[in-house]
Short mmCIF file of C-alpha atoms and ligand atoms in Angstrom, two decimals:
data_model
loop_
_atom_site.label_atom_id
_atom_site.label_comp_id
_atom_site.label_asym_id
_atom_site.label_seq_id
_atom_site.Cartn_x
_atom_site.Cartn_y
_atom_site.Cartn_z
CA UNK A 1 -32.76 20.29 7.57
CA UNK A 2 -33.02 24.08 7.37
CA UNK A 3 -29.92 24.20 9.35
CA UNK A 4 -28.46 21.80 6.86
CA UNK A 5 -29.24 23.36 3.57
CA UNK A 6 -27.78 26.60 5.08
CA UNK A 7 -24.70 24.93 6.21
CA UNK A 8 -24.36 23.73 2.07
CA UNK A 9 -25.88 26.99 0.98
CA UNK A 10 -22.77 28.89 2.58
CA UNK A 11 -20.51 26.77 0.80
CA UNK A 12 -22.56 27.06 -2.68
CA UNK A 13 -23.49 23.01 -2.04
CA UNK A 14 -27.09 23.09 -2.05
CA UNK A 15 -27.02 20.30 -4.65
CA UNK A 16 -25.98 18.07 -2.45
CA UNK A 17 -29.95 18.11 -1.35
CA UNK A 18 -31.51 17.37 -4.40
CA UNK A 19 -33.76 14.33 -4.14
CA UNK A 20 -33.68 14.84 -0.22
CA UNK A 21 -37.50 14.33 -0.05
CA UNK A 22 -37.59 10.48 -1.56
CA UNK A 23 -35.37 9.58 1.06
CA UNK A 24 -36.12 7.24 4.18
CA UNK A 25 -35.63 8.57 8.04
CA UNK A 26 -32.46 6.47 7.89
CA UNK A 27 -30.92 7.56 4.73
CA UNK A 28 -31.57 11.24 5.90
CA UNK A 29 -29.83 10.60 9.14
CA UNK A 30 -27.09 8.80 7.37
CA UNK A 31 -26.78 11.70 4.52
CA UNK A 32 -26.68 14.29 7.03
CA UNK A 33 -23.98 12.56 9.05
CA UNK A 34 -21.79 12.31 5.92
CA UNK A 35 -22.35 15.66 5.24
CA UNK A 36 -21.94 17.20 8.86
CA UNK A 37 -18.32 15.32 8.45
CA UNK A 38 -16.97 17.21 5.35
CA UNK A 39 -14.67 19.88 5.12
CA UNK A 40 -16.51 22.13 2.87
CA UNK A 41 -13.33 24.59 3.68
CA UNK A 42 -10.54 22.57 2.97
CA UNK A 43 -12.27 20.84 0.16
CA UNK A 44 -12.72 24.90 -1.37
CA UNK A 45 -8.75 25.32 -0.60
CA UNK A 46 -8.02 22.42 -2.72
CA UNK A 47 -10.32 22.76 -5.25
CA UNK A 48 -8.67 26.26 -5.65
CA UNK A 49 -5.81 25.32 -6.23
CA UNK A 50 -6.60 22.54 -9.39
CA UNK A 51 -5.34 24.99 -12.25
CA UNK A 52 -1.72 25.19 -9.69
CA UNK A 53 1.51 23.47 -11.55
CA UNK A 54 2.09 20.34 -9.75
CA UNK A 55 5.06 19.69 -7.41
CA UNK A 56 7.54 20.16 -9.93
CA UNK A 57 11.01 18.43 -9.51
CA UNK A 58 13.43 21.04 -8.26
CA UNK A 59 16.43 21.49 -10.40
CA UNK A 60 18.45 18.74 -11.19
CA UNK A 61 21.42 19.94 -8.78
CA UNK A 62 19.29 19.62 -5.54
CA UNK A 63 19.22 15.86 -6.36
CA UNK A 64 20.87 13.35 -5.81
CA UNK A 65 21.10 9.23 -6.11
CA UNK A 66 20.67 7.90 -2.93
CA UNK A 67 23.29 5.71 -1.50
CA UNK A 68 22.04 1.80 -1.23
CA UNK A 69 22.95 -0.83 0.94
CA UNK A 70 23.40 -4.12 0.45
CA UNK A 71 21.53 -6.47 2.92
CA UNK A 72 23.84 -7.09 6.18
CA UNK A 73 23.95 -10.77 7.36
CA UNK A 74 25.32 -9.37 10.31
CA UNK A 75 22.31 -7.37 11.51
CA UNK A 76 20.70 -10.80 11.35
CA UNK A 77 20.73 -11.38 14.95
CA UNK A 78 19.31 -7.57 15.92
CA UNK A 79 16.03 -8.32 14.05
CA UNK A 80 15.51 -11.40 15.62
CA UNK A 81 16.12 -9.99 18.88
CA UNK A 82 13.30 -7.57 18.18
CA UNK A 83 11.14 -10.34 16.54
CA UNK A 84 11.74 -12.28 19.35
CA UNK A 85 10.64 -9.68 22.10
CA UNK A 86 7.73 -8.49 19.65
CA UNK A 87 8.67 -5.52 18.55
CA UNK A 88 7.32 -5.61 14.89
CA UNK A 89 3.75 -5.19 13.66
CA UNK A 90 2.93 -5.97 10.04
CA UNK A 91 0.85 -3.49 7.87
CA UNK A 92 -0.77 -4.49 4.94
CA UNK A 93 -2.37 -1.67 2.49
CA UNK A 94 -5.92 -3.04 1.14
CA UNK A 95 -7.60 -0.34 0.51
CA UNK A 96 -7.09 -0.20 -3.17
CA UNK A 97 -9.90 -0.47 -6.19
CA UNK A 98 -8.05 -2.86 -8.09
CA UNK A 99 -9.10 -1.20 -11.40
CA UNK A 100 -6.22 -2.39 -13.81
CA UNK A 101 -6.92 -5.78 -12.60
CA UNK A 102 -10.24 -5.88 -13.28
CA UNK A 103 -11.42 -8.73 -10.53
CA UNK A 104 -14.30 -7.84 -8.69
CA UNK A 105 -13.58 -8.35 -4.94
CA UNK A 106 -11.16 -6.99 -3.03
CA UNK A 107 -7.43 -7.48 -4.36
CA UNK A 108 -6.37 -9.87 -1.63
CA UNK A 109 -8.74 -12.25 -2.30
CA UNK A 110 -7.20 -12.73 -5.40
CA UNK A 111 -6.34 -16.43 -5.77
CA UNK A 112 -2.57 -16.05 -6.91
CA UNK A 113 -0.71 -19.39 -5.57
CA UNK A 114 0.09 -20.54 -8.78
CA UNK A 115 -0.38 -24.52 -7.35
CA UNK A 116 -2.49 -23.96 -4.53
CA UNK A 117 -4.26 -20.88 -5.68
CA UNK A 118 -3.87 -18.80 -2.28
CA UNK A 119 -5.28 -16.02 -2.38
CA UNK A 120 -3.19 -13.06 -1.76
CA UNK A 121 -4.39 -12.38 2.20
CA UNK A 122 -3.84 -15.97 3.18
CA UNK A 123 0.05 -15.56 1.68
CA UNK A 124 0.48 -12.83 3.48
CA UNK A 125 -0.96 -14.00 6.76
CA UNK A 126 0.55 -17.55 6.34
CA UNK A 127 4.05 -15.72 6.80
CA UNK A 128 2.90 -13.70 9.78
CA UNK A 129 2.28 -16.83 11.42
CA UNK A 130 5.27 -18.57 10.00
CA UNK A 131 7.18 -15.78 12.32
CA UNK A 132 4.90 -16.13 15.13
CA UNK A 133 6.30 -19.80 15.14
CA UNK A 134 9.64 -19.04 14.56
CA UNK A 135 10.48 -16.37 16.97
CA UNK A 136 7.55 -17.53 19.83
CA UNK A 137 6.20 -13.89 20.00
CA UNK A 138 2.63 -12.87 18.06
CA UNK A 139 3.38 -10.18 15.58
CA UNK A 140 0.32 -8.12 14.82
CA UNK A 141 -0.83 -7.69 11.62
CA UNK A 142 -2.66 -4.69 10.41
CA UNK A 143 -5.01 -4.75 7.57
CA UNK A 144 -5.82 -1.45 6.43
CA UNK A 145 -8.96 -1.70 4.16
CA UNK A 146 -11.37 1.61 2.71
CA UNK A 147 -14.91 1.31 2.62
CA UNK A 148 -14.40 -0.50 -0.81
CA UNK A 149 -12.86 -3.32 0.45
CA UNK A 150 -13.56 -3.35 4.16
CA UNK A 151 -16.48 -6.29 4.57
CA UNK A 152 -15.55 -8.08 2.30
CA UNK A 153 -12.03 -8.52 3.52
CA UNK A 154 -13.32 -8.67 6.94
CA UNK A 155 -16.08 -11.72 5.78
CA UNK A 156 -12.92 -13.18 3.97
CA UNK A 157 -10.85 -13.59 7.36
CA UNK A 158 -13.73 -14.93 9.23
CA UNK A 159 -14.45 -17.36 7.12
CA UNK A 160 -10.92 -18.45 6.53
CA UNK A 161 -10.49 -18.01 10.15
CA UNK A 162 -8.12 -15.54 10.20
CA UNK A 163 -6.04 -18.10 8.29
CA UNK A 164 -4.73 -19.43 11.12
CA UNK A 165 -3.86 -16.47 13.52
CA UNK A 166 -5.90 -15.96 16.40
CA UNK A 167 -8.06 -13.37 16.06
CA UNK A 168 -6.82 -10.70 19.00
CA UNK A 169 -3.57 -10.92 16.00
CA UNK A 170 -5.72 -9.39 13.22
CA UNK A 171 -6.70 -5.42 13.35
CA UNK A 172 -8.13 -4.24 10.86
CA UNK A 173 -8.82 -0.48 10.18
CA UNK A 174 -10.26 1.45 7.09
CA UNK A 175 -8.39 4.40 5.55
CA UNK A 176 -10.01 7.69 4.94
CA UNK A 177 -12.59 8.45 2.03
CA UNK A 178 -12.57 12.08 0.58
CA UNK A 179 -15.38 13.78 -2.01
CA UNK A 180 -14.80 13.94 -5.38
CA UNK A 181 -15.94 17.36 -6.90
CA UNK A 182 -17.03 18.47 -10.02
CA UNK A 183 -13.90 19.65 -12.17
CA UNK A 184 -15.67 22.56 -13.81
CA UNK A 185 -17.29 24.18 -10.59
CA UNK A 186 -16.09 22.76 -7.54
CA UNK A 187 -19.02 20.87 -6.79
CA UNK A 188 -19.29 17.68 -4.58
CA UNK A 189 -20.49 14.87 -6.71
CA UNK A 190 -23.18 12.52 -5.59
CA UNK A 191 -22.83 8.78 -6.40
CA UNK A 192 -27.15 9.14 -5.76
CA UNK A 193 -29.69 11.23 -4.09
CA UNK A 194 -28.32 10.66 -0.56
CA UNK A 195 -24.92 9.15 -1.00
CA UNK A 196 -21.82 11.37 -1.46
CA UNK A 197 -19.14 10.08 -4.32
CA UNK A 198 -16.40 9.06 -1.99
CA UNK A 199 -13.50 7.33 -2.84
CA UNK A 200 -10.39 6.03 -0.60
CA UNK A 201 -7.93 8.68 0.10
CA UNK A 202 -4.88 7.15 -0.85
CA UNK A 203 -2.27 4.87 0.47
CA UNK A 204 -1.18 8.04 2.20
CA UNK A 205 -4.30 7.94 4.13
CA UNK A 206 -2.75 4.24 6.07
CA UNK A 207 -0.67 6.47 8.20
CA UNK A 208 -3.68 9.51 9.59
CA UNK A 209 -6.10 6.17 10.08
CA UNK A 210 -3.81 4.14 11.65
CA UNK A 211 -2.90 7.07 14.41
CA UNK A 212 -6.61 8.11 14.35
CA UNK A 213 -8.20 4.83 15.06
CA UNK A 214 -6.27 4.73 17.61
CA UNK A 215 -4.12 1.64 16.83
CA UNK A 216 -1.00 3.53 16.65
CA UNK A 217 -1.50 4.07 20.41
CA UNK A 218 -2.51 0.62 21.22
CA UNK A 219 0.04 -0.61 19.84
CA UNK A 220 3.09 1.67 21.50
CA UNK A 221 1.52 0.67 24.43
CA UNK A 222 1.79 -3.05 23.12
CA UNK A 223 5.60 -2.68 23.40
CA UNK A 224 5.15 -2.06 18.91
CA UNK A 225 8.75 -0.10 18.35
CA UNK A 226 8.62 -0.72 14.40
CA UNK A 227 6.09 -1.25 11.29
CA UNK A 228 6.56 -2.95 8.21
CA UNK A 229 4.84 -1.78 5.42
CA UNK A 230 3.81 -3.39 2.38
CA UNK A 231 1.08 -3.27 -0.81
CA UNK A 232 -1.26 -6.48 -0.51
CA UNK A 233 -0.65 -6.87 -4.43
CA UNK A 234 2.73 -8.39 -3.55
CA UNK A 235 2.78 -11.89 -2.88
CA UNK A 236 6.52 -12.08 -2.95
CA UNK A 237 7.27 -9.51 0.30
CA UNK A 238 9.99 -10.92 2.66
CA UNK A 239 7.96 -9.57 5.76
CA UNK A 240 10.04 -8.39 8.20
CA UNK A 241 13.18 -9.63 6.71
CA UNK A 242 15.17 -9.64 9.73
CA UNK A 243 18.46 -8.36 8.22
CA UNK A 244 16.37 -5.46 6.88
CA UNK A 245 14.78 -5.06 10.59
CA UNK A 246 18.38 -5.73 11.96
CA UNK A 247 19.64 -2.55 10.35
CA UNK A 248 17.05 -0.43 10.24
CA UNK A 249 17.70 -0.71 14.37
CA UNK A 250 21.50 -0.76 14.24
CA UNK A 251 21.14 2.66 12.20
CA UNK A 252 18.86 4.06 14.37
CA UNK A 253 16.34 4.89 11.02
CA UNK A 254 12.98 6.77 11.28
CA UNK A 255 12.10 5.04 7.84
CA UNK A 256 14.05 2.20 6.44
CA UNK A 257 13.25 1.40 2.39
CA UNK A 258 13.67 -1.31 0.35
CA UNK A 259 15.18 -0.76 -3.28
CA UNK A 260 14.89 -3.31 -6.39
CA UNK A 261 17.26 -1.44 -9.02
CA UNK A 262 16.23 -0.54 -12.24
CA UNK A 263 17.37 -1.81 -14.77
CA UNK A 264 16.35 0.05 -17.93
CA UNK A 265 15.52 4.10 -18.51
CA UNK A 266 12.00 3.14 -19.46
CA UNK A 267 11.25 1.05 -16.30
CA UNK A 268 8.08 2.65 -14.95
CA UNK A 269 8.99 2.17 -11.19
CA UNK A 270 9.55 5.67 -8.72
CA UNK A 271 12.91 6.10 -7.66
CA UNK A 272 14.26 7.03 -4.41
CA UNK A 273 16.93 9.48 -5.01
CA UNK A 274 17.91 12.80 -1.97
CA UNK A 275 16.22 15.75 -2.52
CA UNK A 276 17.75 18.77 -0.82
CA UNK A 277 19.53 16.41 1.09
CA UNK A 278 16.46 14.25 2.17
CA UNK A 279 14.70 10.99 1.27
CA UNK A 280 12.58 11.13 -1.22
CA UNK A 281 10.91 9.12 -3.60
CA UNK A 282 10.71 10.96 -7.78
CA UNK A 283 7.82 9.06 -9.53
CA UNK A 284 8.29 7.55 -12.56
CA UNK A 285 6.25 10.52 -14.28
CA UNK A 286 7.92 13.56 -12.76
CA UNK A 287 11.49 12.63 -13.89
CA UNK A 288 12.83 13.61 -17.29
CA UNK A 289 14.17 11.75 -19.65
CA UNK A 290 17.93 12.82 -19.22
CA UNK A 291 17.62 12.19 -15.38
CA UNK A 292 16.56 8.58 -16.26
CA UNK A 293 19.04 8.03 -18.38
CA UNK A 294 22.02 9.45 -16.72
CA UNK A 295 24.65 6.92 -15.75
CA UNK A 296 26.97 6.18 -12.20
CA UNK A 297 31.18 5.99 -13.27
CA UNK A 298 30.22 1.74 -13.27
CA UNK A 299 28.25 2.47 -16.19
CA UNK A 300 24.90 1.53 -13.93
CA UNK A 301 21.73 4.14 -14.31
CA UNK A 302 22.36 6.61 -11.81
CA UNK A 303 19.06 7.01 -10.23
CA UNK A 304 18.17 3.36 -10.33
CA UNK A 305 16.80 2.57 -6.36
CA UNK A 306 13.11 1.81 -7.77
CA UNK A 307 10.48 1.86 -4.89
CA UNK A 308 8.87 -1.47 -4.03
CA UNK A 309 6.86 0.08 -1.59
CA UNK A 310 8.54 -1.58 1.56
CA UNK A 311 8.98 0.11 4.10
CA UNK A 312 9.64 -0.13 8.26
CA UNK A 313 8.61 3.18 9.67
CA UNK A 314 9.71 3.41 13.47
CA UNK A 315 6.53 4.11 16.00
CA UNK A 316 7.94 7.59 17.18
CA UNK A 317 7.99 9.05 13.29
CA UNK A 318 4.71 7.56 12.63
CA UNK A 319 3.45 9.44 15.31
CA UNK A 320 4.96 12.90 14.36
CA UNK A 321 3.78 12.39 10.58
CA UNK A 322 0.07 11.78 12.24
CA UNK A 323 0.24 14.70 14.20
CA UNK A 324 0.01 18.51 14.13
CA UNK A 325 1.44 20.67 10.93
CA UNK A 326 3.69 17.78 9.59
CA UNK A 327 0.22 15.88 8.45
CA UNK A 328 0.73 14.69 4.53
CA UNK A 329 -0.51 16.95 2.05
CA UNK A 330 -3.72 16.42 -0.91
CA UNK A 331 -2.79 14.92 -4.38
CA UNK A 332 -4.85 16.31 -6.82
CA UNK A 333 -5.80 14.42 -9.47
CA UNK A 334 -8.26 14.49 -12.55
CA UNK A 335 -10.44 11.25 -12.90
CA UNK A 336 -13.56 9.77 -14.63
CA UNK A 337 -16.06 9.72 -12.08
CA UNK A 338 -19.79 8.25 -12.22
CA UNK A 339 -22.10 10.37 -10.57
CA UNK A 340 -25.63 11.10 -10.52
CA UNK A 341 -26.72 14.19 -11.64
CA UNK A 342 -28.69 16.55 -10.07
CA UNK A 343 -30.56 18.73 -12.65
CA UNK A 344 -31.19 15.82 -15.11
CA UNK A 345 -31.96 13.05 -12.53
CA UNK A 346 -29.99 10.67 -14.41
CA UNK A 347 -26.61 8.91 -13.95
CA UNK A 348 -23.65 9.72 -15.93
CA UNK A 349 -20.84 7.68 -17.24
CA UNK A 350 -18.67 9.95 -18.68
CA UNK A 351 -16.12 9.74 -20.89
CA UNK A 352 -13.27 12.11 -20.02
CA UNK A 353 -11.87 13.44 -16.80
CA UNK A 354 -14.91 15.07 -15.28
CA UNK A 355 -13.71 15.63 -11.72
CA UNK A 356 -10.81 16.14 -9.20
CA UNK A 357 -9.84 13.54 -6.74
CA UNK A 358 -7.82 13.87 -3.26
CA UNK A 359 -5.18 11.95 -2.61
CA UNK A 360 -2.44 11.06 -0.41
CA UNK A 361 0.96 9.49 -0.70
CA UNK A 362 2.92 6.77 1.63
CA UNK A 363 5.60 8.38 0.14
CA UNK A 364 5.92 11.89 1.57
CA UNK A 365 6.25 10.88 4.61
CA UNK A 366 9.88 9.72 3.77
CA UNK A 367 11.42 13.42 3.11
CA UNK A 368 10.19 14.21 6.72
CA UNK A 369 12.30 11.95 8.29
CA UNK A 370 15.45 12.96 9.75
CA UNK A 371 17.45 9.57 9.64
CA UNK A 372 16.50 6.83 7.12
CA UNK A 373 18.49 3.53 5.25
CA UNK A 374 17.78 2.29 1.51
CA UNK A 375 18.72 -1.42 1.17
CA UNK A 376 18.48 -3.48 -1.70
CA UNK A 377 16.37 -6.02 -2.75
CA UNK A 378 16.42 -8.50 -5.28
CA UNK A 379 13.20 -8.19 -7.96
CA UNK A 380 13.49 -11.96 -8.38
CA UNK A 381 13.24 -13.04 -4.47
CA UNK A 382 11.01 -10.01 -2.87
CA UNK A 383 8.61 -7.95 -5.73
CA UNK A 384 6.46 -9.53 -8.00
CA UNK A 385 3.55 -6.98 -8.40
CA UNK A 386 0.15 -7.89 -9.52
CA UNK A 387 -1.35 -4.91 -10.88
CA UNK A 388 -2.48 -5.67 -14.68
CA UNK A 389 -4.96 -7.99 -15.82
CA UNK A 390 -2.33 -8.64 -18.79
CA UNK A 391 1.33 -8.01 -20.01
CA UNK A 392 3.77 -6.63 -17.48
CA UNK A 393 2.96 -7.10 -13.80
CA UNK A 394 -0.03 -9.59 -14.45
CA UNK A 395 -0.67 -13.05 -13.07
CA UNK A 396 1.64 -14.45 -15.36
CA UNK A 397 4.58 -12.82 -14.84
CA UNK A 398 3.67 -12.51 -11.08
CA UNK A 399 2.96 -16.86 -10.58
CA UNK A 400 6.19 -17.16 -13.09
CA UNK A 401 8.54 -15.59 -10.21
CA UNK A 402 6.66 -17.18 -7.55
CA UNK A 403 7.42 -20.62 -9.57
CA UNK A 404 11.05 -19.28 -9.84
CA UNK A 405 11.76 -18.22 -6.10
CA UNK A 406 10.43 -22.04 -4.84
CA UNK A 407 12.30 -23.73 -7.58
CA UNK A 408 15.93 -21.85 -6.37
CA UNK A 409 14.87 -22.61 -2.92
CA UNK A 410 14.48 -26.01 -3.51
CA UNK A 411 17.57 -26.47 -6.08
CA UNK A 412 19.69 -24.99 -3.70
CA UNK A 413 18.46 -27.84 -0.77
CA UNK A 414 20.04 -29.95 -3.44
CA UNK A 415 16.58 -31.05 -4.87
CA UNK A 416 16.14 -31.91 -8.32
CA UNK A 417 13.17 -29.93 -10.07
CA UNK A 418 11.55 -31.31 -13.28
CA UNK A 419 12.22 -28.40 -16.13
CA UNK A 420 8.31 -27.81 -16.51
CA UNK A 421 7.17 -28.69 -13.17
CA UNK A 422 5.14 -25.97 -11.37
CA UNK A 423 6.09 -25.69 -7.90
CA UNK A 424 5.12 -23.57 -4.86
CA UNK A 425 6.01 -23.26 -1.58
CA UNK A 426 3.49 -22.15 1.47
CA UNK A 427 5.36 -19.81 3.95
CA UNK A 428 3.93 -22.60 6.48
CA UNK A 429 6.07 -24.96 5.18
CA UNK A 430 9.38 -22.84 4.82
CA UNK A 431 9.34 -19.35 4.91
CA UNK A 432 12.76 -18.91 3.21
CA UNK A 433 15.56 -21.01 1.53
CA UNK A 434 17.09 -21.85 4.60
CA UNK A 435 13.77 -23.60 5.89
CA UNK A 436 13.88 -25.49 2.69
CA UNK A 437 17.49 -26.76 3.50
CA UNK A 438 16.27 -28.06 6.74
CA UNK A 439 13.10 -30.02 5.22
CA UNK A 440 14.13 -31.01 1.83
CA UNK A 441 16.09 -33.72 1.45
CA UNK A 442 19.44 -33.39 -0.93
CA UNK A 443 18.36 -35.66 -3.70
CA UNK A 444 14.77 -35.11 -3.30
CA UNK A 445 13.50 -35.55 -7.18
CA UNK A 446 10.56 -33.03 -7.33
CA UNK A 447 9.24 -34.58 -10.60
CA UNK A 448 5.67 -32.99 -11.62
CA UNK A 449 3.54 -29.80 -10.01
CA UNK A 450 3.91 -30.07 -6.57
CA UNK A 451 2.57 -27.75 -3.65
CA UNK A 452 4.52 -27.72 -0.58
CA UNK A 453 2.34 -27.01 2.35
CA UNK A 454 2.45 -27.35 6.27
CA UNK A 455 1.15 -30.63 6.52
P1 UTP B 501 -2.27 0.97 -6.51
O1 UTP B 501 -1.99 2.39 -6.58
O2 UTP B 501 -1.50 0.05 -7.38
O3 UTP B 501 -3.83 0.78 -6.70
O4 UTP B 501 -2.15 0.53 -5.00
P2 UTP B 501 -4.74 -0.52 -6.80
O5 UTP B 501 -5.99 -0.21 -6.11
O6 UTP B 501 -4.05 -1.75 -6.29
O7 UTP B 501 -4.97 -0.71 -8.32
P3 UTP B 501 -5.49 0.26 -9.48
O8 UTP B 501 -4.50 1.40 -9.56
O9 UTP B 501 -6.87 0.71 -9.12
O10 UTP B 501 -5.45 -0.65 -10.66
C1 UTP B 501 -1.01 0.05 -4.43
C2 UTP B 501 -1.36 -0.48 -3.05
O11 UTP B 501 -1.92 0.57 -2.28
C3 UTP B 501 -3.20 0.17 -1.79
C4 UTP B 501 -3.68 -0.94 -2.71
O12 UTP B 501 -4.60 -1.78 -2.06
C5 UTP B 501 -2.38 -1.64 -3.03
O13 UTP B 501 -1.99 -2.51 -1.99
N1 UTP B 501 -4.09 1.35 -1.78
C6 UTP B 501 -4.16 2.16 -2.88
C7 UTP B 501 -4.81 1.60 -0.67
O14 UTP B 501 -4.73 0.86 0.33
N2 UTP B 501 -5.62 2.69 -0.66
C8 UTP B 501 -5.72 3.53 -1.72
O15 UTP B 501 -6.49 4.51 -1.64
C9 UTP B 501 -4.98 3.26 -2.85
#
């Protein structure tokens, strides 16, 4: 303890200890092994540098719209090679709070199917074992939770049975957690006597826990040449597309992106444009006005490749962005944060930004890579986000493109779908159009809501 307090003393954190006496052997050996696992140092170094401009853009002549792809029937084959040999792992990001969406449990569990009410986890793990079928290899996936979702999400796949996939297919692994701190001092908050105010480190923080748990090893040494990367929040994701995979391998990319164009100035999507000559991705924030607006000779907006958040990141880069100098860099950003407080004993709810939080991005990882591919995707068939508990990206508009992927898939089997009828399609049953084609009958009169499911 005295040891302790002069550790936090040093660092001008003898706060932290306030209330340290009403606290049980076990919460003091807990506190102190949160504590003894802080970077007082580096959290000083950020902190410092709160009042520092942003990353600004750089001027508008260091960047450039980056050159998209459409998808490649041909590199068909080369996916399915590596699907077939099991060279793909699937990563799903589940580490997030949900806040916008306002549901209580973890995002995943989120029953979206807009027939069946799936939740967003079985979706996603329904079409990992739709490809273990298909190409008779297992293909890992990779749940990356953050101590605000991790049990629960872990309880979820028990009890669901892992929906299906055995359970040496399933790894789960938590992201990071970093302090907040006081945005007037520097000081690290506590959430109560004995408990630090953590909070995830960003989606950033998927690709230091993945190599630190030591899951980026286990799987190179699985035979794992390639990830695919996607937000849980997505129940439309065409994981591992193999024409995507396909190229990505035929172009010898370190990170390989998928694009939905936008469509409108306004659209609140980041962009992936070339910076200096690299990949990078502009967020929707950070670009002015003019940029968005700017037009290609077609007439189309010039930066337009808006960021799904799909990506296949090769094993080797993964490795080098885990490792050494090239490790992402802190976010800082200014957020309401409840927090008990020290010197009145009392909890506080406040009402404006009262602290700084540390983040990191997926997205810097791209600029570090030395070869990388953009191809496009179609909003309508691969991104329907669920992020707002109303208006744009809520359930309804994500269920109404669910409804309108499965109705095109089964219109263009030659089925006939009633005008209102709701339908949806479990990856079990088909996990694209061409599936359909081979189990739905031309003719077939779909007439009334209808659920299409393995059995
Ligand atoms: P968002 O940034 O949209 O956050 O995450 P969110 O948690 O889903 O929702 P809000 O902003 O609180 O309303 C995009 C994806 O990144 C994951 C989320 O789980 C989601 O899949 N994520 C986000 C993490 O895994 N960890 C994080 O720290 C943040």
């Amino acid at each position: 303890m005295t040891d302790l307090m002069s550790h936090l003393k040093s660092h001008g954190q003898e706060h932290l200890l306030t209330g340290w006496d009403g606290l049980s052997p076990e919460e003091r050996e807990s506190f102190t092994a949160q504590l003894r696992a802080i970077d007082f140092t580096k959290i000083a170094e950020l902190f410092a540098k709160k009042d520092e401009p942003g990353a600004s853009l750089p001027p508008r002549d260091r960047i450039a719209p980056l050159p998209v792809e459409q998808p490649a029937a041909a590199a068909v084959e080369i996916g399915e090679g590596a699907l077939r040999r099991g060279e793909v792992a699937v990563l799903v990001v589940a580490g997030g709070q949900g806040s916008r969406l306002g549901f209580e449990q973890p995002k995943g569990m989120f029953p979206v199917g807009p027939v069946s009410g799936a939740t967003l986890f079985r979706i996603h793990a329904e079409k990992v074992l739709a490809l273990t079928r298909r190409y008779g290899k297992p293909v890992p996936l990779l749940v990356m939770t953050s101590p605000a979702t991790h049990s629960e999400t872990v309880a979820d796949f028990e009890q669901e049975r892992n929906f299906g996939l055995p359970s040496g297919q399933v790894h789960f692994f938590q992201q990071g957690t970093m302090p907040a701190v006081e945005l007037a001092t520097g000081k690290l908050l506590l959430e109560k006597p004995g408990q630090l105010a953590l909070s995830p480190n960003g989606h950033g923080g998927t690709l230091t826990a993945l190599a630190d748990s030591g899951l980026l090893a286990r799987l190179k040494s699985a035979g794992i040449k390639h990830v695919f990367y996607f937000q849980v929040d997505n129940p439309l994701v065409n994981v591992c597309d193999p024409a995507f995979v396909g190229r990505h391998i035929q172009a010898d990319a370190e990170v390989s992106s998928k694009v939905v164009f936008k469509e409108r100035p306004e659209e609140k999507v980041g962009v992936l444009a070339t910076v200096d000559g690299r990949c990078a991705i502009i967020e929707y924030s950070d670009m002015p006005k003019a940029m968005t607006e700017e037009r290609a000779a077609d007439g189309t907006l010039a930066f337009r490749a808006g960021n799904p958040a799909i990506h296949l990141f090769s094993v080797p880069f993964l490795e080098r962005v885990t490792s050494g100098h090239q490790r992402l860099a802190f976010h800082l950003a200014r957020k309401k944060v409840l927090h008990w407080d020290p010197a009145s004993g009392q909890t506080v709810n406040p009402d404006e930004p009262n602290a700084l939080k540390f983040e990191l991005f997926v997205f810097d990882a791209l600029p570090m890579a030395e070869r990388w591919l953009a191809v496009q995707a179609k909003r309508e068939d691969e991104f329907a986000p669920l992020k707002n508990a109303d208006g744009p990206d809520s359930l309804e508009t994500c269920q109404a493109l669910m409804v309108g992927q499965a109705r095109r898939w089964l219109t263009a089997a030659g089925a006939t779908v009633a005008g209102d009828a709701a339908v949806e399609i479990s990856p079990l049953f088909a996990l694209d159009a061409a599936a359909v084609k081979m189990k739905v009958k031309p003719g077939t009169v779909v007439s009334g809501t209808t659920y299409f499911s393995e059995t």
